[in-house]
Coordinates of C-alpha atoms in Angstrom, one line a residue:
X1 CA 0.0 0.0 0.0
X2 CA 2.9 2.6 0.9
X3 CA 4.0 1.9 -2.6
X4 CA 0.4 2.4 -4.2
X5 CA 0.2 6.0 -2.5
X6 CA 3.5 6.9 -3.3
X7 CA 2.9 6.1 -6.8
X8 CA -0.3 8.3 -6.5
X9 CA 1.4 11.2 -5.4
X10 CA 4.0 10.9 -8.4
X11 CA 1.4 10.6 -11.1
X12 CA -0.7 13.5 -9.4
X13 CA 2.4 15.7 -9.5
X14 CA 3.3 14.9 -12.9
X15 CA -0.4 15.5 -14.2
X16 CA -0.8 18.4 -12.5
X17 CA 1.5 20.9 -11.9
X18 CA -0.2 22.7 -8.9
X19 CA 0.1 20.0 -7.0
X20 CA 2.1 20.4 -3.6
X21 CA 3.1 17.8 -1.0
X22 CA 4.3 19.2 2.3
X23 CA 4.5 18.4 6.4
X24 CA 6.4 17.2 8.7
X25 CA 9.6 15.2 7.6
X26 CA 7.6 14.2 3.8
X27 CA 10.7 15.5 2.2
X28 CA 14.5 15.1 2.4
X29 CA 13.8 11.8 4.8
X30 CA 10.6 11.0 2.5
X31 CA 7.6 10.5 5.5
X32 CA 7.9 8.5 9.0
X33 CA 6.2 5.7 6.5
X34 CA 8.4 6.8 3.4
X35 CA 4.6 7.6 1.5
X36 CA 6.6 10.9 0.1
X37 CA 9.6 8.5 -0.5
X38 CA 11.8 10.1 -3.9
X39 CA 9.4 12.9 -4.6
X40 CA 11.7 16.1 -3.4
X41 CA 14.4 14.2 -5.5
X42 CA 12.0 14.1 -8.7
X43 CA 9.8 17.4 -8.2
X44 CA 12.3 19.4 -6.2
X45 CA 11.9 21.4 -2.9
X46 CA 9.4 24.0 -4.8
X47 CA 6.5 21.0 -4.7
X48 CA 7.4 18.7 -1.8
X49 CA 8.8 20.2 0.8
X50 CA 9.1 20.0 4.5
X51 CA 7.2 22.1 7.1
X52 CA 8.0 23.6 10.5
X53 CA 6.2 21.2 13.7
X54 CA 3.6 23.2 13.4
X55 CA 0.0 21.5 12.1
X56 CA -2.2 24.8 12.4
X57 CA 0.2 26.6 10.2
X58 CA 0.7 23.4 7.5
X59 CA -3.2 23.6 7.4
X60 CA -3.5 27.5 7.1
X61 CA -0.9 27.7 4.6
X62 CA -2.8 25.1 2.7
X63 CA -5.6 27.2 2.3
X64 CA -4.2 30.8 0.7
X65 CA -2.4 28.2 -1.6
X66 CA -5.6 25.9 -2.8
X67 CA -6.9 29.8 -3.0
X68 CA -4.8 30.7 -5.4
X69 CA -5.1 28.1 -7.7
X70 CA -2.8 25.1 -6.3
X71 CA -4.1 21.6 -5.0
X72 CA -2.0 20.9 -2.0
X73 CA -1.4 17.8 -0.4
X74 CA -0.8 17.9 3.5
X75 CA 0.5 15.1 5.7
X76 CA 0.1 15.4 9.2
X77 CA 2.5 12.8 10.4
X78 CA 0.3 10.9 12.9
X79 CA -3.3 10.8 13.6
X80 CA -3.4 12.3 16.8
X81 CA -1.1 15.2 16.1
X82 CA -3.7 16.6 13.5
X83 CA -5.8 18.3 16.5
X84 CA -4.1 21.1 16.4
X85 CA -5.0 22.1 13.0
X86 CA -8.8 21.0 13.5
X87 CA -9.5 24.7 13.8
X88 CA -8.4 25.6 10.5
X89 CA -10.0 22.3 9.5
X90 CA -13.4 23.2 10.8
X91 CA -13.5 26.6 10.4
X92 CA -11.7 27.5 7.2
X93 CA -11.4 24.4 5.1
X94 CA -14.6 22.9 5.6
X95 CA -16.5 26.1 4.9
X96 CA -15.2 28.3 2.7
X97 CA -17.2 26.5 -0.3
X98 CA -20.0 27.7 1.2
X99 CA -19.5 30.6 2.6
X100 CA -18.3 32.1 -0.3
X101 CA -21.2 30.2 -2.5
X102 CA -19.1 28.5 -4.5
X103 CA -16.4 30.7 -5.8
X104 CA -13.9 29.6 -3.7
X105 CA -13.6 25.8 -3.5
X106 CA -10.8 24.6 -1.6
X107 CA -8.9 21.2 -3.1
X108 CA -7.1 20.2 -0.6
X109 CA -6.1 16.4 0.6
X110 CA -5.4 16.1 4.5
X111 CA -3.3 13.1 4.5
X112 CA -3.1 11.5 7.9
X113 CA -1.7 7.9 8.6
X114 CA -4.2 6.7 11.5
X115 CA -5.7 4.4 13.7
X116 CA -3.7 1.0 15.5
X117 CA -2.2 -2.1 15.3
X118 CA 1.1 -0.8 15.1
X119 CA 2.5 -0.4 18.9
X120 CA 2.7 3.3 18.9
X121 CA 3.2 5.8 21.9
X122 CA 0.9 8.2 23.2
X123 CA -0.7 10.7 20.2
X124 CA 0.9 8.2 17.5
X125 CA -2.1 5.6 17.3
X126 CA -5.9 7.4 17.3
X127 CA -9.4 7.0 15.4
X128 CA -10.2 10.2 14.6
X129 CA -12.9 9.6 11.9
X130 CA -15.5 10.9 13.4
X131 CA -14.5 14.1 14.2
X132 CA -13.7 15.1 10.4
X133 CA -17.2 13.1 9.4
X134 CA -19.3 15.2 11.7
X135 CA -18.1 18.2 9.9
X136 CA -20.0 18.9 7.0
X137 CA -18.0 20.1 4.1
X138 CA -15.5 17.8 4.3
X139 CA -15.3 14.5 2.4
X140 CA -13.7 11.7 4.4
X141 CA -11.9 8.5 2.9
X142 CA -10.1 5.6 4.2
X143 CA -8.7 2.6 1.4
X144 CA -8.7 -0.7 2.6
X145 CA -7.0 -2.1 0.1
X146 CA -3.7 -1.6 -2.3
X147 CA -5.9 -0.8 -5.2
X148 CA -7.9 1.6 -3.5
X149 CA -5.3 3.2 -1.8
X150 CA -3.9 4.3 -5.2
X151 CA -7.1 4.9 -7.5
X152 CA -8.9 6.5 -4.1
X153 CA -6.1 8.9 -3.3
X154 CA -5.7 9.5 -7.2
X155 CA -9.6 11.0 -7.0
X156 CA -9.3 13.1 -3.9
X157 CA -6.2 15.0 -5.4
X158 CA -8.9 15.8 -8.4
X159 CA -11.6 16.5 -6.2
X160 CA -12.4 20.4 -5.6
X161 CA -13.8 19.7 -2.7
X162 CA -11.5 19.4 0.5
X163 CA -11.0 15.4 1.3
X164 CA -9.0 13.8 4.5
X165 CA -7.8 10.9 3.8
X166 CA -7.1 8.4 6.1
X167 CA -4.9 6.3 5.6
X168 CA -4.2 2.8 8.3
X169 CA -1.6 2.7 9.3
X170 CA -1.1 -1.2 9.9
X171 CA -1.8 -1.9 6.2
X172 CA 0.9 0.4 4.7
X173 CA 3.1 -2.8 4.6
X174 CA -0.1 -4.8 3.2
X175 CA 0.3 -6.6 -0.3
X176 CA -1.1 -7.4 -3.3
X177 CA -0.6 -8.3 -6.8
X178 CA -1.2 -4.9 -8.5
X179 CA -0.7 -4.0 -12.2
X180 CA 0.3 0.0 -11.4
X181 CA 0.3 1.1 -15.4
X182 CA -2.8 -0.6 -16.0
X183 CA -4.4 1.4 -12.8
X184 CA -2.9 4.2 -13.5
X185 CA -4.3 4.2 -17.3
X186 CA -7.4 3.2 -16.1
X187 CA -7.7 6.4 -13.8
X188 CA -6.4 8.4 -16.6
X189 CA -8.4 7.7 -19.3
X190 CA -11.4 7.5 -17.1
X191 CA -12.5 4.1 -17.8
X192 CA -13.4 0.9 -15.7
X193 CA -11.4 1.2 -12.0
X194 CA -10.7 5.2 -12.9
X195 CA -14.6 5.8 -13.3
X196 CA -15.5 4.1 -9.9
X197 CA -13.0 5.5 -7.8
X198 CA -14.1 9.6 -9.0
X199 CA -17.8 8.2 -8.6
X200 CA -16.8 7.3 -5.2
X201 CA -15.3 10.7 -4.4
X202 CA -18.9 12.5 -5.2
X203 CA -21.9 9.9 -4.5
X204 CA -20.1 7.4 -2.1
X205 CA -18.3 3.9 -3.1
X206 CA -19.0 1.2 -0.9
X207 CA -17.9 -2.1 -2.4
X208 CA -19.0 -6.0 -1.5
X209 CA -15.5 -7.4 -0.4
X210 CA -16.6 -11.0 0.3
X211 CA -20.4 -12.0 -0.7
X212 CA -22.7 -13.8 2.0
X213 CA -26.0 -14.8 2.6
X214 CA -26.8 -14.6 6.3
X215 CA -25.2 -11.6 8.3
X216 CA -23.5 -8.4 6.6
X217 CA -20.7 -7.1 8.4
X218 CA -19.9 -3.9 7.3
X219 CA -16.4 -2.3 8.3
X220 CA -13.8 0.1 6.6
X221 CA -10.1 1.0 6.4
X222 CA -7.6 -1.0 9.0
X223 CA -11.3 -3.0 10.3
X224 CA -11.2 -4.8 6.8
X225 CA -8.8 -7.2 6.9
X226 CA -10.5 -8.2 10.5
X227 CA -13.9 -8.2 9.0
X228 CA -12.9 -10.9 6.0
X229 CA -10.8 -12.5 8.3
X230 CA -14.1 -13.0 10.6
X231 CA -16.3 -14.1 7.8
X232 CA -13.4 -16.9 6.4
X233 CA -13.5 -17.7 10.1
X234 CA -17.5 -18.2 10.3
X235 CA -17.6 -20.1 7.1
X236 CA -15.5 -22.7 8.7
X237 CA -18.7 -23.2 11.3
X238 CA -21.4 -22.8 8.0
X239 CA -22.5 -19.5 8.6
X240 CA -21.9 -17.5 5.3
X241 CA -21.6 -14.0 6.4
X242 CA -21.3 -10.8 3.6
X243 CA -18.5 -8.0 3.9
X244 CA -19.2 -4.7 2.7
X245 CA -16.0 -2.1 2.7
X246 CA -17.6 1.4 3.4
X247 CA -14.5 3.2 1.5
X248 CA -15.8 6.6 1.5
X249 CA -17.1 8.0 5.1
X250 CA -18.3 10.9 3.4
X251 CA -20.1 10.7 1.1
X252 CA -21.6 7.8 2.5
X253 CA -22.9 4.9 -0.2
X254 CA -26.2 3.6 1.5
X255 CA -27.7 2.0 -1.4
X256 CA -24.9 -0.4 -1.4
X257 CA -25.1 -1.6 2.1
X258 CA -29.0 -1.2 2.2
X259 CA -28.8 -3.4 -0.6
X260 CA -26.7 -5.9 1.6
X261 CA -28.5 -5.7 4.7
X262 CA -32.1 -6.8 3.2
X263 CA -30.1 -9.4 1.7
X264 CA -29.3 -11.2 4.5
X265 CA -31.1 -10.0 7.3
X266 CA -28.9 -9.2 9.8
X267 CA -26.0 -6.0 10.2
X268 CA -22.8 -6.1 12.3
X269 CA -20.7 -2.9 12.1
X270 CA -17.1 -2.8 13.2
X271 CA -14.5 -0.1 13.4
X272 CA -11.5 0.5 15.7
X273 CA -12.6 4.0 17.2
X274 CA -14.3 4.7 20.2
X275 CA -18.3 3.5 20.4
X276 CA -20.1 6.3 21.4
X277 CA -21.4 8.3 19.1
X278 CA -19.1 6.9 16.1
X279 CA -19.7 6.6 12.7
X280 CA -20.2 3.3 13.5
X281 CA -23.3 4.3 15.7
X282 CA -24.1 6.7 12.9
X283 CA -24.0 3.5 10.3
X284 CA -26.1 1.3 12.5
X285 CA -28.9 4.6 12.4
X286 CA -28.9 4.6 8.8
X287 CA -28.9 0.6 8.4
X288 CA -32.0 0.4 10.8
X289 CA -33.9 3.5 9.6
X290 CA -33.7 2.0 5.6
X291 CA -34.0 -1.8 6.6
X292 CA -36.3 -1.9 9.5
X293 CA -38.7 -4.5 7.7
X294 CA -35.6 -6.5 6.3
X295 CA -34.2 -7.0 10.0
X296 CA -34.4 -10.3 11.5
X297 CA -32.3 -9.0 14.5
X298 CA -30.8 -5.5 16.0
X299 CA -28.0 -4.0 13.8
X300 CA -25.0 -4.6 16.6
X301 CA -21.4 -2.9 16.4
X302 CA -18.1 -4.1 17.5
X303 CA -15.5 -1.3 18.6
X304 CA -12.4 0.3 20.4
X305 CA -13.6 0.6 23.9
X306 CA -14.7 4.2 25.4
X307 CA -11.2 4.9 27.0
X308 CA -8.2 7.1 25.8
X309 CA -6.5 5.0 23.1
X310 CA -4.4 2.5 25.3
X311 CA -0.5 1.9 25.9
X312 CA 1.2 -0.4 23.2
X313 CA 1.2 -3.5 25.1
X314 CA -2.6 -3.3 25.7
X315 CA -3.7 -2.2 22.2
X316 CA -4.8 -6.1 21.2
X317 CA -7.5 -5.9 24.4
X318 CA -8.7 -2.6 22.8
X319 CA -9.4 -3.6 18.5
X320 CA -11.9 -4.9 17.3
X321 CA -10.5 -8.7 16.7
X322 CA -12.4 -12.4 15.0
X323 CA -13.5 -13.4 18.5
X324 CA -15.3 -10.0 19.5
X325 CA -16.8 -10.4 15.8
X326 CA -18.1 -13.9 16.1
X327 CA -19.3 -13.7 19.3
X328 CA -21.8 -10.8 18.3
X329 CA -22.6 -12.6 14.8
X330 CA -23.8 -15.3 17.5
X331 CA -26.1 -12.4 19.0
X332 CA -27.6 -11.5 15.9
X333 CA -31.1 -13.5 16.9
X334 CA -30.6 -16.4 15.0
X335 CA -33.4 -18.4 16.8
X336 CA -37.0 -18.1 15.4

């Protein structure tokens, strides 16, 4: 995946020459992940560049510049260190669309490695989703996959809207067999792959990962693997459960998970974040308010616990894992 993006980033840059990459440590050492690996070498210091340690300014800056005709791409280094650029987030990026009626649209991409599985310190492992999907104007995107990670990222640099992209951090080092020139011809020509991924950008892109017939679990971004590890799992015991991959937050795709829930019957929705009020909890709303009649059982969710993220050695007590999901596929109301 840290391949994928990097090889997003190049072909943006190259299409487009107001596109910017800039943050903390992105250039001369290439990212803490190496996503911005080679880029200052190819583009030079004018289009990736590093940044003082300062979020609020990498985020203010970003605006005069998307302003003024550029598409910049900002990394903020870690989940949890983006909060101090959430005001200009929330105040500046995700409304000046808006409040200026259209004439000022801001494309900007909010890059941010997130959420666990990777032993980090304090502020280095967080779930921050639902902060950035409760504030409207901004669209919200986390790939699951290698694919997606390149086609996805590929569409938010185009969009003119502002997008966060999330990107998990566990699965940076995640493979796949991926044909890179025929993606990237795909995305460029605007056929096949290329035409779903800037769908998914304005109208949502859900997408069924593994097809089921008796529960849907429904999960996104580092929960993925988990989710069709879960499912391979239940099949095992005859129980033939459907994953859906959310992809985009915002816009959120509910025909295609409507379409999977009245299909089998039963929802499970699983992320790493914190329960309360989550976009998990807002997931399960929408699932129950479109397939109330369809439901055989409550729409359940499996989450991080309501706690400060924990300490490294603790962090396997606190994610979602295939035992937490099985045991509430067994509560699902299977019984007539």
């Amino acid at each position: 995946m840290a391949k994928a993006l990097n090889a997003a980033l190049a072909d943006a840059m190259t299409a487009e020459a107001g596109v910017v990459v800039f943050g903390e440590d992105v250039g001369t050492l290439g990212g803490v992940f190496r996503i911005t690996d080679g880029l200052t070498d190819r583009f030079g210091t004018g289009r990736c560049f590093d940044t003082p340690l300062a979020e609020s300014g990498i985020a203010g800056m970003s605006v005069g510049m998307a302003i003024n005709g550029m598409r910049p791409v900002i990394e903020m280094q870690f989940d949890a260190f983006a909060y101090p650029a959430f005001e200009q987030v929330a105040s500046h990026i995700a409304k000046m669309r808006n409040r200026t009626r259209g004439a000022l649209p801001l494309p900007i991409v909010i890059r941010i490695p997130y959420a666990g599985g990777i032993g980090g310190v304090e502020h280095h492992c967080d779930s921050s989703e639902a902060y950035y999907a409760h504030t409207p104007g901004l669209k919200v995107v986390t790939p699951a996959t290698v694919t997606d990670a390149y086609l996805l990222l590929r569409a938010a640099i185009d969009s003119d809207d502002p997008v966060v992209f999330l990107e998990p951090k566990k699965l940076y080092f995640a493979k796949d067999r991926v044909d890179l020139d025929a993606l990237r011809e795909q995305y460029e020509s605007g056929h096949g792959a290329g035409t779903s991924a800037r769908a998914a950008l304005e109208s949502g892109g859900a997408a069924v990962a593994r097809a089921g017939a008796d529960a849907t679990l429904i999960a996104y971004g580092p929960s993925l693997p988990t989710a069709m590890a879960a499912a391979a799992a239940a099949a095992e015991e005859g129980r033939s459960l459907e994953v859906v991959d959310v992809r985009t937050i915002v816009p959120f795709d509910d025909a295609t998970v409507t379409e999977s829930v009245r299909r089998t019957g039963r929802a499970l929705v699983i992320s790493e974040e914190s329960g309360y009020a989550s976009v998990a909890s807002e997931i399960a709303a929408r699932v129950q308010e479109r397939c109330f009649h369809s439901l055989a059982g409550p729409v359940l969710r499996v989450t991080g616990f309501d706690i400060p993220y924990p300490a490294p050695k603790l962090e396997h007590h606190y994610l979602p894992s295939v035992d937490r999901i099985l045991d509430a596929v067994d509560d699902l109301q299977w019984e007539d």
